Every structure is written in structure tokens, then in C-alpha cells.
Coordinates of N, CA and C in Angstrom, one line a residue:
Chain A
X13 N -5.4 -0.9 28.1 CA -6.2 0.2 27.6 C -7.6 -0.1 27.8
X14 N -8.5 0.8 28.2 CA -10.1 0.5 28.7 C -10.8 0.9 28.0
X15 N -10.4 2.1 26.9 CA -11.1 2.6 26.3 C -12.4 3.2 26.6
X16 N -13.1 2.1 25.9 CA -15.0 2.5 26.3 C -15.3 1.2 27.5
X17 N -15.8 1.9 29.2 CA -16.2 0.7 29.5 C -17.8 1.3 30.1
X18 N -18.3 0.0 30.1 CA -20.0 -0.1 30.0 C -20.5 -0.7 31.6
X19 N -21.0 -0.5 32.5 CA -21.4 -1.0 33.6 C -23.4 -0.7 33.7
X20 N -24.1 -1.9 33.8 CA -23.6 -3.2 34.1 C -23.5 -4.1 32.7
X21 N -22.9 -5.7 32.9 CA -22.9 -5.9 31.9 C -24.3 -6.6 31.5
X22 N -25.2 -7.4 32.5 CA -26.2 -7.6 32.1 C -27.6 -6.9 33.3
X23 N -28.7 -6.5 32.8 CA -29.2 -6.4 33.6 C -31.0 -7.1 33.4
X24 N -31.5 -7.1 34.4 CA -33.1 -7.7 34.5 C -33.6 -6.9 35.3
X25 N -35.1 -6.2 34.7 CA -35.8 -5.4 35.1 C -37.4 -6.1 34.9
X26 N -38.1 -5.2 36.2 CA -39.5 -5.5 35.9 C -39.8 -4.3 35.0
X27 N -41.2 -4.4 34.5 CA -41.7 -3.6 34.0 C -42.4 -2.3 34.9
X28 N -41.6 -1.2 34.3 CA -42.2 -0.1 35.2 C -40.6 0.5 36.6
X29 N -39.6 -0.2 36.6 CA -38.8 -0.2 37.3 C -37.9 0.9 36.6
X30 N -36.6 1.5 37.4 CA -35.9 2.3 36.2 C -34.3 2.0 37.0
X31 N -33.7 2.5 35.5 CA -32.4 2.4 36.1 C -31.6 2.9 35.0
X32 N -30.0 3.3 35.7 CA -29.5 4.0 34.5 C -27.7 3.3 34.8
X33 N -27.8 3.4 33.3 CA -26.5 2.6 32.2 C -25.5 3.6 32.3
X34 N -24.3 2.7 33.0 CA -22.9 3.9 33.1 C -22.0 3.8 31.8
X35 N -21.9 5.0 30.9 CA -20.9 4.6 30.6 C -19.3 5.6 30.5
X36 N -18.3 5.3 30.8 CA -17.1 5.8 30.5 C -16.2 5.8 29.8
X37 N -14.9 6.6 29.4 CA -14.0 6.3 27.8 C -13.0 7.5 28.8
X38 N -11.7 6.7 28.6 CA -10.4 7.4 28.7 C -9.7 7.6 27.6
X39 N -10.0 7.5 26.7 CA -9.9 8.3 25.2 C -9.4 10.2 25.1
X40 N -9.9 10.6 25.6 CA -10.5 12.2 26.1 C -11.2 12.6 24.6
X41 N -12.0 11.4 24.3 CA -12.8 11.8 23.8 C -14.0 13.2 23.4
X42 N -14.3 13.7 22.5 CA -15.5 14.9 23.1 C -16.7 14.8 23.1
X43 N -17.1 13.3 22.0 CA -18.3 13.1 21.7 C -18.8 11.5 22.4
X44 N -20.2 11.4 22.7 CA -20.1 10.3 23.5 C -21.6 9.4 22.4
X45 N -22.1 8.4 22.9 CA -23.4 7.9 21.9 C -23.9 7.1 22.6
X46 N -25.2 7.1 23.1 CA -25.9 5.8 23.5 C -26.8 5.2 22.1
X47 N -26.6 3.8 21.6 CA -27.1 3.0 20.7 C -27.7 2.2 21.3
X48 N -28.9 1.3 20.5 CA -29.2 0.3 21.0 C -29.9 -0.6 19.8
X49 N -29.3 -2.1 20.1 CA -29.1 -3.2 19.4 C -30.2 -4.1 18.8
X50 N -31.1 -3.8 18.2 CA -32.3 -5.2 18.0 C -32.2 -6.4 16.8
X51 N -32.3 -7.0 16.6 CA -32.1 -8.3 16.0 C -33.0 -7.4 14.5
X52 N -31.9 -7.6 13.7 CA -32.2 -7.3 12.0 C -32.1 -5.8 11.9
X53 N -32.1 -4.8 12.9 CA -32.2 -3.7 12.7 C -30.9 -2.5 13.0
X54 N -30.0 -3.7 13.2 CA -28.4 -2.9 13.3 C -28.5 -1.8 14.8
X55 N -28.0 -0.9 14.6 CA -27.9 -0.3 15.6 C -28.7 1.1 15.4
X56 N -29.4 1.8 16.5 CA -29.6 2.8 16.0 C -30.1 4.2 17.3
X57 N -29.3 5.1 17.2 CA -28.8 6.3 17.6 C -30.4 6.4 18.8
X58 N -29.4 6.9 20.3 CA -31.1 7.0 21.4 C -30.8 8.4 21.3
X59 N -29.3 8.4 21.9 CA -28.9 10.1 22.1 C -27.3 10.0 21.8
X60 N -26.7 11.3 22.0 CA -25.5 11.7 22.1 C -25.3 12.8 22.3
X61 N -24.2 13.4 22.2 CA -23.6 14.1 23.5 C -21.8 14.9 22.6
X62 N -22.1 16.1 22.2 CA -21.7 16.5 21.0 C -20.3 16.6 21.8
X63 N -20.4 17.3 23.2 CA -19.2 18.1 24.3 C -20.0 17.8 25.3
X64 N -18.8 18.1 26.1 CA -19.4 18.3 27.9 C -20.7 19.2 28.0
X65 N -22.0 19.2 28.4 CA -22.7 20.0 28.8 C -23.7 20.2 27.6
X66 N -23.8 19.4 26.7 CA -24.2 19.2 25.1 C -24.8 17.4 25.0
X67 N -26.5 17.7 25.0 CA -27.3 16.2 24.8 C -27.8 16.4 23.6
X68 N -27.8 15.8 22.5 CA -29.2 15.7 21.8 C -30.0 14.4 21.2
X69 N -31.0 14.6 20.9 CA -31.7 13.2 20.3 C -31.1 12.8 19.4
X70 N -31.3 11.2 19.3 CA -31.1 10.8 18.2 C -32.2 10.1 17.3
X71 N -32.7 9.6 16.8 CA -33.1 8.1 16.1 C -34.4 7.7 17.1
X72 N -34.1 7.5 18.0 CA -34.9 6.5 18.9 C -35.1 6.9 20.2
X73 N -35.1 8.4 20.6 CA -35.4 8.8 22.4 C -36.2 8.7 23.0
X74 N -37.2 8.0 22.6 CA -38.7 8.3 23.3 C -38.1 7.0 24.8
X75 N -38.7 7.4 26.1 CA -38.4 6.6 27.1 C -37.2 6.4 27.5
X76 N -35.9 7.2 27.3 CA -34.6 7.6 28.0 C -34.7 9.0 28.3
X77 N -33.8 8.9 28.9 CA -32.7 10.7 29.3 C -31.6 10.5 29.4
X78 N -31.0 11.4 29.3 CA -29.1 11.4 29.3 C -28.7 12.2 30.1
X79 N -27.1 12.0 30.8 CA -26.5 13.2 31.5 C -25.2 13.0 30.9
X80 N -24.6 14.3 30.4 CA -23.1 14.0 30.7 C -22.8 14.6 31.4
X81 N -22.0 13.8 32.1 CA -21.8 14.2 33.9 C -20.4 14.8 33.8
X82 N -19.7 14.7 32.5 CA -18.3 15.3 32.6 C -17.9 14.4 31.3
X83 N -16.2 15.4 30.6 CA -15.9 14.7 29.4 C -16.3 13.2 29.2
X84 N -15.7 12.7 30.6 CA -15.5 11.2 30.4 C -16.5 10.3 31.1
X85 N -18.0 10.8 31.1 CA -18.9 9.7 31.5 C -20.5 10.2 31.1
X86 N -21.2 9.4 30.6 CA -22.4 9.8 29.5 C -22.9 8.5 30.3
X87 N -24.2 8.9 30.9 CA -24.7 7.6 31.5 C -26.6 7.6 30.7
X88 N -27.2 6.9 30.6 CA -28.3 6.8 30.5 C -29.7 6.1 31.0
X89 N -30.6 6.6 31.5 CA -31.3 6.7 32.4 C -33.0 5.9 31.6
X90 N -33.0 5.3 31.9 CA -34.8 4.5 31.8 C -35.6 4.5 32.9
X91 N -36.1 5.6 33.0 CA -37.2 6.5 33.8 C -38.3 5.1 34.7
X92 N -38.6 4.5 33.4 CA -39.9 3.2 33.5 C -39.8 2.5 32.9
X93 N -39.1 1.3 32.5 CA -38.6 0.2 32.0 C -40.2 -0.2 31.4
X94 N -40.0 -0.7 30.1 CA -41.0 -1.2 29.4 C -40.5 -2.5 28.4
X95 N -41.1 -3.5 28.3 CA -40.5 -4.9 27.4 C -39.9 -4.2 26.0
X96 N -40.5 -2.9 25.5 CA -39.7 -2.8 24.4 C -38.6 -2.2 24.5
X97 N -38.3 -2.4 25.4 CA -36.7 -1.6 25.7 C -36.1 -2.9 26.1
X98 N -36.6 -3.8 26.1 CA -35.1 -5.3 26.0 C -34.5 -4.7 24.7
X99 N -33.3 -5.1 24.9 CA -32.2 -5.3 24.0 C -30.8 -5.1 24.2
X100 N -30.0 -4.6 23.6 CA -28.5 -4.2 23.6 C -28.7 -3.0 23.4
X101 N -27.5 -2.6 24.3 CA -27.9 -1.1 24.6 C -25.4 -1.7 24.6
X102 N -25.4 -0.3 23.4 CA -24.1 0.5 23.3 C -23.6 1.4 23.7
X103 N -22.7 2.3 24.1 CA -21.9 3.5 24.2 C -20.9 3.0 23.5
X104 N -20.6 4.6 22.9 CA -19.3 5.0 22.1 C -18.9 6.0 21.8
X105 N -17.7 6.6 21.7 CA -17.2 7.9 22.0 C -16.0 7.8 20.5
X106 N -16.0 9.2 20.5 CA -15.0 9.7 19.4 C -14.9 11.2 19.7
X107 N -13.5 11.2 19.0 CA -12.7 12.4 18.6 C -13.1 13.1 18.0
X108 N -14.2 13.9 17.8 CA -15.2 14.9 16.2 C -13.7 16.1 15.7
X109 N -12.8 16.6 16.4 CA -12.2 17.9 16.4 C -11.5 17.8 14.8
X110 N -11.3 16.0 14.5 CA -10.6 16.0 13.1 C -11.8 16.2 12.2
X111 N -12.9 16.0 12.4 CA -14.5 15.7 11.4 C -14.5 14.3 10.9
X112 N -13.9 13.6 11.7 CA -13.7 12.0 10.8 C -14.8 11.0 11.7
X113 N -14.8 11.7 13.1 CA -15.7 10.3 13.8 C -15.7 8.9 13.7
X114 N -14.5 8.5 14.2 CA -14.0 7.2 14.2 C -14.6 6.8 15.6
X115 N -15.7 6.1 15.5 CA -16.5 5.9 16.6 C -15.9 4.6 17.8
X116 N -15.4 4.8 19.0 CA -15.1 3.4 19.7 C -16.3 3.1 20.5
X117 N -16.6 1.9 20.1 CA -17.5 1.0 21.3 C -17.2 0.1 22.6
X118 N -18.0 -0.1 23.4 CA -17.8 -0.6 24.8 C -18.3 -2.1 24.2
X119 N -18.4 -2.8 25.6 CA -18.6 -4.0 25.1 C -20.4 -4.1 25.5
X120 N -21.2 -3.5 25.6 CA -22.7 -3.3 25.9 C -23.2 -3.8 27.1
X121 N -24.6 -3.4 27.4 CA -25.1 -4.0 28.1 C -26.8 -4.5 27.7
X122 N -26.8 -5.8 28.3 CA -27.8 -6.6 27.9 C -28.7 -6.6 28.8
X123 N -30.0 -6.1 28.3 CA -30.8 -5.7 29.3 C -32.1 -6.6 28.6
X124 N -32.8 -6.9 30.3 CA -34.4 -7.4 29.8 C -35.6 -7.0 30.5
X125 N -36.2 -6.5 29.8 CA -37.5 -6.3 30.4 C -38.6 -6.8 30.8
X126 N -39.1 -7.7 32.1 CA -40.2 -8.6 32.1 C -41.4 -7.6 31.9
Chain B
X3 N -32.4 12.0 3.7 CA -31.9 11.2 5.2 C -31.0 10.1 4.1
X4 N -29.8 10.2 5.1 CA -28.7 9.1 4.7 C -29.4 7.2 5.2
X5 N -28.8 6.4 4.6 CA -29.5 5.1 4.5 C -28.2 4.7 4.2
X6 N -28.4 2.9 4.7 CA -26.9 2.0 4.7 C -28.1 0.7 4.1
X7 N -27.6 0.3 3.4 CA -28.4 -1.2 3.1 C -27.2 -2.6 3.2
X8 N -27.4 -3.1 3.8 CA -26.9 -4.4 3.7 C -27.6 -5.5 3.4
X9 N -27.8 -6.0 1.8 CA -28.2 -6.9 1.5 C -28.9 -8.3 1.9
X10 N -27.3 -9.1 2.2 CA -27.5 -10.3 2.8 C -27.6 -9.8 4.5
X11 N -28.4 -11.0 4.6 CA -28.5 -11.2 6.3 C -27.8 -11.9 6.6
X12 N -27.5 -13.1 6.1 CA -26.5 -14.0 6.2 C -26.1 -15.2 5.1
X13 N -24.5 -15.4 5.8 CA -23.4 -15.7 4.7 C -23.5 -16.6 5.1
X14 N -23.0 -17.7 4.0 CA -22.3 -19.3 4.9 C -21.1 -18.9 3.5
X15 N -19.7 -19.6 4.4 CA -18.6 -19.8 3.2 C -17.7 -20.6 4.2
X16 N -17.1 -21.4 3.3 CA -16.3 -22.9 3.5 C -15.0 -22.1 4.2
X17 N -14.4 -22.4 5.2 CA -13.0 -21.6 5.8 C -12.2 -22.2 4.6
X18 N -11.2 -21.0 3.9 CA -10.3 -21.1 3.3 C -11.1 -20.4 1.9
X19 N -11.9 -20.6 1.7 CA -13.1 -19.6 0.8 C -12.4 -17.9 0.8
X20 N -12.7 -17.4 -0.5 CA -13.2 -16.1 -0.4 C -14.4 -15.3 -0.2
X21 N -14.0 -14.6 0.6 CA -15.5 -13.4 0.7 C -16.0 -12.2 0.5
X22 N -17.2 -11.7 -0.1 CA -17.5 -10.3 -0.1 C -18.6 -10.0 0.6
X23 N -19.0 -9.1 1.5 CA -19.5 -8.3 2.1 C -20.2 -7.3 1.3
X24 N -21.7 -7.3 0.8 CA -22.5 -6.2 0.1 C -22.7 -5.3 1.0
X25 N -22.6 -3.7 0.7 CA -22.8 -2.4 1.6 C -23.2 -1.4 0.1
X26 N -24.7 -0.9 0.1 CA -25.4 0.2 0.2 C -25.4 1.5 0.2
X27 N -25.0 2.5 0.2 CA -25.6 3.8 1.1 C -25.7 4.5 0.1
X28 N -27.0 5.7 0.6 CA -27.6 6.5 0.5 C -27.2 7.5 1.0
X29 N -26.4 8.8 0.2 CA -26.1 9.7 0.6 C -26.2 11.4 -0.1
X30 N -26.0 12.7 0.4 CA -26.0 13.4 -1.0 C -24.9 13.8 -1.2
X31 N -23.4 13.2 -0.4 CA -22.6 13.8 -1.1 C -21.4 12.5 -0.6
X32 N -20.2 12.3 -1.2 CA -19.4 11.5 -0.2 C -19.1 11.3 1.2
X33 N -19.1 10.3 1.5 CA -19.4 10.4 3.2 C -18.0 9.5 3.5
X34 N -18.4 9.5 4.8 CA -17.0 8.6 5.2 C -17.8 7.3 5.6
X35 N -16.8 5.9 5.2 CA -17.6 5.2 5.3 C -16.5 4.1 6.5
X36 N -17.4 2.9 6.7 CA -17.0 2.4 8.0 C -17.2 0.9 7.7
X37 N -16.6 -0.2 8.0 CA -17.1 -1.7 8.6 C -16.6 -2.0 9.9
X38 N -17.8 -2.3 10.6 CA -17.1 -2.9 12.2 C -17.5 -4.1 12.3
X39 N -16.8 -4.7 12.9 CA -17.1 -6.5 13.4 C -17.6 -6.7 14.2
X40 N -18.6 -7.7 14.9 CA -19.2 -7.8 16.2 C -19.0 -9.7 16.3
X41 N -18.5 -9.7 17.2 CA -18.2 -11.0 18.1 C -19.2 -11.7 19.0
X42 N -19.8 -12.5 18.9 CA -21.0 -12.9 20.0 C -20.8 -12.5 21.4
X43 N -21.4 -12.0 21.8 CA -21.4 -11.4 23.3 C -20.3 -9.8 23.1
X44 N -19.9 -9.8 22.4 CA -18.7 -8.4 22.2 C -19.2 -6.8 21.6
X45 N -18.4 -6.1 22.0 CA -18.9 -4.6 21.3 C -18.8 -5.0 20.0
X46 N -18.6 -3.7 19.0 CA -18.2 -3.6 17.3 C -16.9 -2.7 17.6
X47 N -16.1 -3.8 16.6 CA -14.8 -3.0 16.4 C -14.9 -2.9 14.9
X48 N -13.7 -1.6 15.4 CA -13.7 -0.9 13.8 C -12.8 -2.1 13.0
X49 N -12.7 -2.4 11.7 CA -12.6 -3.0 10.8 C -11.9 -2.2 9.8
X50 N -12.1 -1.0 9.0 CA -11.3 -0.1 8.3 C -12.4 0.6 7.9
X51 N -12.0 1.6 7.1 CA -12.6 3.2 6.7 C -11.8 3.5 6.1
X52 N -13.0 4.6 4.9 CA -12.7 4.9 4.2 C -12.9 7.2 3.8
X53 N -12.2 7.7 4.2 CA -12.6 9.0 4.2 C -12.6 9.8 2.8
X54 N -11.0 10.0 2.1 CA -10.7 9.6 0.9 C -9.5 9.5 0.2
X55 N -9.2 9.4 -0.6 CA -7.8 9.3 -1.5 C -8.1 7.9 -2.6
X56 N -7.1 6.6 -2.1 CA -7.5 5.7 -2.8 C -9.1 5.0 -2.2
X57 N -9.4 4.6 -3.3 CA -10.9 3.2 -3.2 C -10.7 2.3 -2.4
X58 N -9.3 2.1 -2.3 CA -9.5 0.6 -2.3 C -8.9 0.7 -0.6
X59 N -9.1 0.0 0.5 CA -8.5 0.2 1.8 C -8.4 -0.9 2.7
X60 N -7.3 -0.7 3.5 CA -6.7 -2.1 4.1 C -7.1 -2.1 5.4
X61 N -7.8 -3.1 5.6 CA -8.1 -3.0 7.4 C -7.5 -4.0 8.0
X62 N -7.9 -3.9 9.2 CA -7.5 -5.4 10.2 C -7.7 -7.0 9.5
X63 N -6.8 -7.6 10.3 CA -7.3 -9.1 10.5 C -7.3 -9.4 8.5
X64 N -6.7 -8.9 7.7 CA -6.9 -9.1 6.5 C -7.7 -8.8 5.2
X65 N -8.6 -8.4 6.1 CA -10.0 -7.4 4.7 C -9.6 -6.2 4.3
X66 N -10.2 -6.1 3.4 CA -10.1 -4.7 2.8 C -11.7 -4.2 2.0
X67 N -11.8 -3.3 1.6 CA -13.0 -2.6 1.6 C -13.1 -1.4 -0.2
X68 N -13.4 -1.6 -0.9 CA -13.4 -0.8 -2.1 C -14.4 -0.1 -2.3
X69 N -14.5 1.4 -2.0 CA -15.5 2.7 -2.5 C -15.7 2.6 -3.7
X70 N -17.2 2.1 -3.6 CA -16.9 2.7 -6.1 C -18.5 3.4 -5.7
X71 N -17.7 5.1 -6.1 CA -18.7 5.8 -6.2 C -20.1 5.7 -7.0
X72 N -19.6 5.6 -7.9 CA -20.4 5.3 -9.3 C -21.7 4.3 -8.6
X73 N -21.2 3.2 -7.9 CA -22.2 2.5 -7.3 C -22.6 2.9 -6.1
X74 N -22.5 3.9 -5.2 CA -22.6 4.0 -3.8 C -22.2 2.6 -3.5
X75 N -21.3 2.1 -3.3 CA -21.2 0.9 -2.6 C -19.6 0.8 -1.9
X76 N -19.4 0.4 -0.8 CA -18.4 0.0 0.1 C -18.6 -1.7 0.2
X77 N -18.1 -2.3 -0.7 CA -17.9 -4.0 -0.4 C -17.0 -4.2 0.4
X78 N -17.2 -5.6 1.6 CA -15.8 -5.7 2.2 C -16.0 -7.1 1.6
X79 N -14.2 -6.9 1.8 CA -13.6 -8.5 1.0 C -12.6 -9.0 1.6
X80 N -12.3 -10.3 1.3 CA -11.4 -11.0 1.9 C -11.1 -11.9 1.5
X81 N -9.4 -12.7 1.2 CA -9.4 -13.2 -0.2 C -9.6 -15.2 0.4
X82 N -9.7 -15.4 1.7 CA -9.3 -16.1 2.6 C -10.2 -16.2 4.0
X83 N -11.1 -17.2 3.9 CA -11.7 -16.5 5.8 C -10.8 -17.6 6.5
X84 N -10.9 -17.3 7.5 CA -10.8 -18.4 8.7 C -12.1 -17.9 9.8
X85 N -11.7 -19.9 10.4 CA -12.3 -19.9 10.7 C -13.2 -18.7 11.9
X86 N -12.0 -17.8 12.6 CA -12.3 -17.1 13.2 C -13.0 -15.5 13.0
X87 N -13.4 -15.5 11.8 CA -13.9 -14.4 11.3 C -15.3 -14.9 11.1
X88 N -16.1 -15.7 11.7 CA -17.4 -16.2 12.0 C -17.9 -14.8 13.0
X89 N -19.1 -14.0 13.2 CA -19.0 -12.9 13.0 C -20.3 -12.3 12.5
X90 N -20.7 -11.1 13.3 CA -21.8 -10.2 12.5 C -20.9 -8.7 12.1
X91 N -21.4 -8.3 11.1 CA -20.4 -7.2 10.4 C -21.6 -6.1 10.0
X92 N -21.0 -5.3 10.1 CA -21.9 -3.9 10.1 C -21.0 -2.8 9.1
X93 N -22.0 -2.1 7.9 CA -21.3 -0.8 7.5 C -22.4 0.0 8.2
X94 N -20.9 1.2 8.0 CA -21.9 2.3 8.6 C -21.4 3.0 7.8
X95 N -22.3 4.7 7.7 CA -22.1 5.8 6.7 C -21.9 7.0 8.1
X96 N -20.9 8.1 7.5 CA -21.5 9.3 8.5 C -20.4 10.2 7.6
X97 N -21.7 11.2 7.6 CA -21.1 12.8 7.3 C -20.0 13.3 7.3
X98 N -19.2 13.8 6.6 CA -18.2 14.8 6.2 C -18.2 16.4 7.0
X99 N -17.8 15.9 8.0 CA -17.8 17.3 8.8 C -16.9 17.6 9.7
X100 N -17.2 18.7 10.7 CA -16.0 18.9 11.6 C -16.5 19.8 13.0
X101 N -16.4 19.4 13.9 CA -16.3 20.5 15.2 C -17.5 19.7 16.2
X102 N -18.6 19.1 15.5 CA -19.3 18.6 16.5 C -19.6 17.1 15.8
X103 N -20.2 17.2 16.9 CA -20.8 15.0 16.5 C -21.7 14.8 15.2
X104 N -21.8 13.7 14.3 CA -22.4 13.6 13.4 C -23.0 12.3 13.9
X105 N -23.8 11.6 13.8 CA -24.1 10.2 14.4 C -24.1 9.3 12.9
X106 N -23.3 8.4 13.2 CA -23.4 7.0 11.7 C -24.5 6.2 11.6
X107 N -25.2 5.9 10.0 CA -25.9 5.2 10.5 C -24.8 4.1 10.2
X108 N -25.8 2.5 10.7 CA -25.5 1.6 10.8 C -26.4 0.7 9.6
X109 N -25.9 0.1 9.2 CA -26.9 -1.3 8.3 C -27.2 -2.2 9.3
X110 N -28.3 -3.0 8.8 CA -28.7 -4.3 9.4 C -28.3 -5.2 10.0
X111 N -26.6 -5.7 9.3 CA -25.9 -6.3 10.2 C -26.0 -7.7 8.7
X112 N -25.1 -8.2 8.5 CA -24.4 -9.4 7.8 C -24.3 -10.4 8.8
X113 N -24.3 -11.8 8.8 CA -23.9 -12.5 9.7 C -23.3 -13.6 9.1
X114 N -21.8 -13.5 9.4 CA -21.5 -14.8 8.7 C -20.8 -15.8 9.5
X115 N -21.3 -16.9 8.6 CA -21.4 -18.2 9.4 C -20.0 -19.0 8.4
X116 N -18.8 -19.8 8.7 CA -17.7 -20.1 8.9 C -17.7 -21.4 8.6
X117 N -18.0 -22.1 7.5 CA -18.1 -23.8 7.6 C -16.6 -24.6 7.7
X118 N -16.8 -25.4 8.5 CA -14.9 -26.3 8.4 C -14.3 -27.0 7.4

């Protein structure tokens, strides 16, 4: 079972470079989440992705974009890589149709910014 | 705005010890609540939840988690660690709703450390 998977697993960027975070879920999930990870600060919401054809902000957008390209893949895009975007970067997808949002996560990817 | 507080940043407890897990939240009405586990280098897995009926709830790997409204608080516990429950642990809160996405927050993150 693959659930949530996350490509790449680590990445290294210069500053000013861009590049975008796949992620996918064979769940048939409806709802998808990009998070991202910093030391003391838990996790906290960039964007998400209510249905197919459905982005909105979350918490922390400033210097991403999102696409959902279809149910099952919500990828996310860093235009111009900047050092404060090192970190752990999540996807996670859930079921909303019960209203419970039992959120599944991938295993992340670890990105750095020189 | 909803808020999750997690007290300690980090735990030390002797393997074979019992444990509790302090969780926070700020909410304006019952929410559903969450603990997930994080493994060094690993996603967060769910751990157990609480939506509603009884307080008290059984999750994986041997913890359980008790809602006491009165306190806003979701403690996780465990009567027993091993060593393998070394570990960063996260509650999260999210909304009571239905049809579209609600996003959870997350707390700070607990980190506990497993002595032999």
C-alpha cells in the first residue's frame, strides 16, 4: 500500500533556482495539503486543495504555487528558491466527505537552500 | 483562530516508565482531535483520535489519549514505553465539519527521548 508518496526525497538548491515537489495518494482521496516542517514550530499549512480543480492558501503561501493536476497528484512549485525555505516540506491527503479529516502523510521531502 | 499548545519540548523517561504527553487547544467549540508520531527521517503517522463519544481512546502501538473538556486538553499516555517509542509526537486540532477540507493545526512537537 503507497498511500501518500512524495518525490524527491532530498533535494539541494541554489538560491534563486526553482523547482517543484511531486506529490501523489492512491487513497482516492479528495483533499490534498502541502505542510512544511521547521524545528520548534510543528508543522504548518502552505496550501491545500479542497477537490480536483480547488487551491487555497494556507498558513504560510508567500513564495509557492500549487497545481492539482488531478484527484491524485497535488504538486508544489518554488518559483525562486530562497534559504528560508530550507526545511521539510509534507503532503497529505484525506477523505473530507465523512467531515472527520483523518489526514495521511508521505514520508517528506528535505530540501536546502544555499 | 484555533491554537494547539504543547508544553514540553522534550521528554526523557527510563524504558519501562510510564508516560504522558501534555496537549493544549484552543478552540470555540469541540473539535476533533489528533496525536501523530514522527520517526527520524519519517512522515507523521496517525496515533489515535478523538471525534466523540467516550474520553478516553485507544490508539496504536499501546497509547491512548483522554479529552477532558473542562480542561481543553487531549493528554497522550502510555502505561509502559519501550524503547522504540523514542520519537517526536505532535497533537493536532481540526474543525467539526463536512464536505470540504478544514486544515489541522499542529503543536510544536514533543520529543521524546527513551533511556535504557
Amino acid at each position: 500500500n503507497a498511500g501518500v508518496t512524495q518525490t524527491p526525497k532530498f533535494q539541494v538548491l541554489k538560491t534563486g533556482q526553482s523547482m517543484t515537489l511531486q506529490c501523489a495518494q492512491d487513497m482516492n482521496h479528495n483533499s490534498m495539503y502541502w505542510y512544511r516542517q521547521d524545528p520548534g514550530m510543528g508543522l504548518r499549512l502552505i496550501y491545500y486543495s479542497a477537490s480536483e480543480g480547488t487551491t487555497d492558501k494556507g498558513e504560510v503561501p508567500n513564495g509557492y504555487n500549487v497545481s492539482r493536476l488531478n484527484k491524485r497528484e497535488f504538486s508544489l512549485r518554488l518559483e525562486s528558491a530562497a534559504p528560508s525555505q530550507t526545511s521539510v516540506y509534507f503532503c497529505a491527503s484525506s477523505d473530507t466527505s465523512t467531515g472527520r479529516n483523518i489526514q495521511y502523510f508521505g514520508a517528506g521531502t528535505r530540501l536546502s537552500v544555499l | 483562530a484555533q491554537s494547539v499548545t504543547q508544553p514540553d519540548i522534550h521528554i526523557t523517561v527510563s524504558e519501562g516508565a510510564s508516560l504522558e504527553l501534555r496537549c493544549n487547544y484552543s478552540y470555540g467549540a469541540t473539535p476533533y482531535l489528533f496525536w501523530y508520531v514522527q520517526s527520524p527521517g519519517q512522515g507523521l503517522q496517525l496515533l489515535l483520535k478523538y471525534f466523540s463519544g467516550d474520553t478516553l481512546v485507544q490508539g496504536i502501538k499501546g497509547f491512548e489519549a483522554e479529552f477532558k473538556r473542562s480542561q481543553s486538553s487531549f493528554n497522550l499516555r502510555k502505561p509502559s514505553v519501550h524503547w522504540s517509542d523514542a520519537a517526536e509526537y505532535f497533537c493536532a486540532v481540526g474543525p467539526i465539519s463536512s464536505g470540504s477540507a478544514r486544515q489541522l493545526t499542529f503543536g510544536s512537537g514533543t520529543q521524546l527521548t527513551v533511556l535504557p
